[in-house]
Amino acid sequence: MKGQEQSVSATYEASAVEVQNLILDWVEATEQFHNRYAKLTEVINSLRGGSRRQDSATRMRLRQLMTLRQHMSDVLMTLLMDMNNPKIGKFQSSQSGQLHSHARLLSDLNQEIDAELVNGASMIKTVAQA
């Protein structure tokens, strides 16, 4: 029986409760992501609408925030396209892994965005005081 090998499938099937929790985590992370996108857009618009003569620090900050917003758009579109994979007919175990990865990525980006928004808020106050 040298030539015969049994392959044991070591796939993990998530329970319905685990899948539901993953979906809820993904939805929450996505909502927070959208809220931060809106806040970031507000900060960008306020920096743009500030004064016509912006110092180089403000222009650099504006470019940085616009780049972050574009990155956010790219990430969200990639994740949505990933979840809309036509090859997957129904919810499979690999999709629960995708949801977990996506929720984790969005949460990490939310933290990065929060840091940028805090810096942006202090920058706006400084510009407004000037």
Tab-separated table of C-alpha atoms in Angstrom, residues 7-87:
chain	number	residue	atom	x	y	z
A	7	SER	CA	-5.538	12.719	2.446
A	8	VAL	CA	-7.255	14.083	5.458
A	9	SER	CA	-9.122	17.301	4.949
A	10	ALA	CA	-8.242	19.704	7.716
A	11	THR	CA	-10.742	22.407	6.852
A	12	TYR	CA	-12.448	24.270	9.610
A	13	GLU	CA	-16.151	24.840	9.283
A	14	ALA	CA	-17.315	27.857	11.221
A	15	SER	CA	-20.494	27.507	13.219
A	16	ALA	CA	-23.535	29.630	12.422
A	17	VAL	CA	-22.888	31.752	15.524
A	18	GLU	CA	-19.253	32.345	14.521
A	19	VAL	CA	-20.304	33.315	11.012
A	20	GLN	CA	-22.957	35.666	12.399
A	21	ASN	CA	-20.379	37.293	14.701
A	22	LEU	CA	-17.950	37.675	11.795
A	23	ILE	CA	-20.649	39.317	9.683
A	24	LEU	CA	-21.541	41.685	12.515
A	25	ASP	CA	-17.856	42.564	13.011
A	26	TRP	CA	-17.514	43.216	9.294
A	27	VAL	CA	-20.644	45.389	9.212
A	28	GLU	CA	-19.489	47.391	12.234
A	29	ALA	CA	-16.000	47.901	10.795
A	30	THR	CA	-17.501	48.930	7.450
A	31	GLU	CA	-19.858	51.443	9.093
A	32	GLN	CA	-17.023	52.938	11.104
A	33	PHE	CA	-14.921	53.061	7.948
A	34	HIS	CA	-17.647	54.992	6.114
A	35	ASN	CA	-18.060	57.396	9.042
A	36	ARG	CA	-14.338	58.095	9.075
A	37	TYR	CA	-14.356	58.606	5.314
A	38	ALA	CA	-17.040	61.267	5.779
A	39	LYS	CA	-15.067	62.938	8.591
A	40	LEU	CA	-11.918	62.863	6.500
A	41	THR	CA	-13.794	64.495	3.626
A	42	GLU	CA	-14.981	67.233	6.011
A	43	VAL	CA	-11.410	67.882	7.152
A	44	ILE	CA	-10.197	68.012	3.546
A	45	ASN	CA	-12.982	70.406	2.563
A	46	SER	CA	-12.274	72.680	5.509
A	47	LEU	CA	-8.575	72.766	4.665
A	48	ARG	CA	-9.399	73.524	1.044
A	49	GLY	CA	-11.858	76.223	1.963
A	50	GLY	CA	-9.561	77.841	4.516
A	51	SER	CA	-7.590	80.635	3.030
A	52	ARG	CA	-6.555	80.994	-0.552
A	53	ARG	CA	-2.955	81.388	0.522
A	54	GLN	CA	-2.053	78.234	2.319
A	55	ASP	CA	1.343	77.656	3.780
A	56	SER	CA	3.359	74.685	2.610
A	57	ALA	CA	2.566	72.655	5.754
A	58	THR	CA	-1.173	72.977	5.115
A	59	ARG	CA	-0.790	72.045	1.450
A	60	MET	CA	1.340	69.051	2.386
A	61	ARG	CA	-1.214	67.996	5.030
A	62	LEU	CA	-4.015	68.365	2.494
A	63	ARG	CA	-2.175	66.171	-0.017
A	64	GLN	CA	-1.504	63.601	2.691
A	65	LEU	CA	-5.180	63.465	3.686
A	66	MET	CA	-6.321	63.260	0.075
A	67	THR	CA	-3.923	60.365	-0.499
A	68	LEU	CA	-5.305	58.617	2.576
A	69	ARG	CA	-8.861	59.135	1.335
A	70	GLN	CA	-7.949	57.687	-2.067
A	71	HIS	CA	-6.314	54.713	-0.335
A	72	MET	CA	-9.513	54.217	1.656
A	73	SER	CA	-11.579	54.216	-1.534
A	74	ASP	CA	-9.247	51.716	-3.161
A	75	VAL	CA	-9.336	49.395	-0.144
A	76	LEU	CA	-13.104	49.491	0.106
A	77	MET	CA	-13.583	48.807	-3.607
A	78	THR	CA	-11.100	45.926	-3.465
A	79	LEU	CA	-12.849	44.395	-0.478
A	80	LEU	CA	-16.267	44.751	-2.051
A	81	MET	CA	-15.069	43.154	-5.277
A	82	ASP	CA	-13.445	40.378	-3.274
A	83	MET	CA	-16.715	39.656	-1.472
A	84	ASN	CA	-18.632	39.738	-4.745
A	85	ASN	CA	-16.662	36.840	-6.221
A	86	PRO	CA	-18.968	35.165	-8.778
A	87	LYS	CA	-17.262	31.789	-8.300
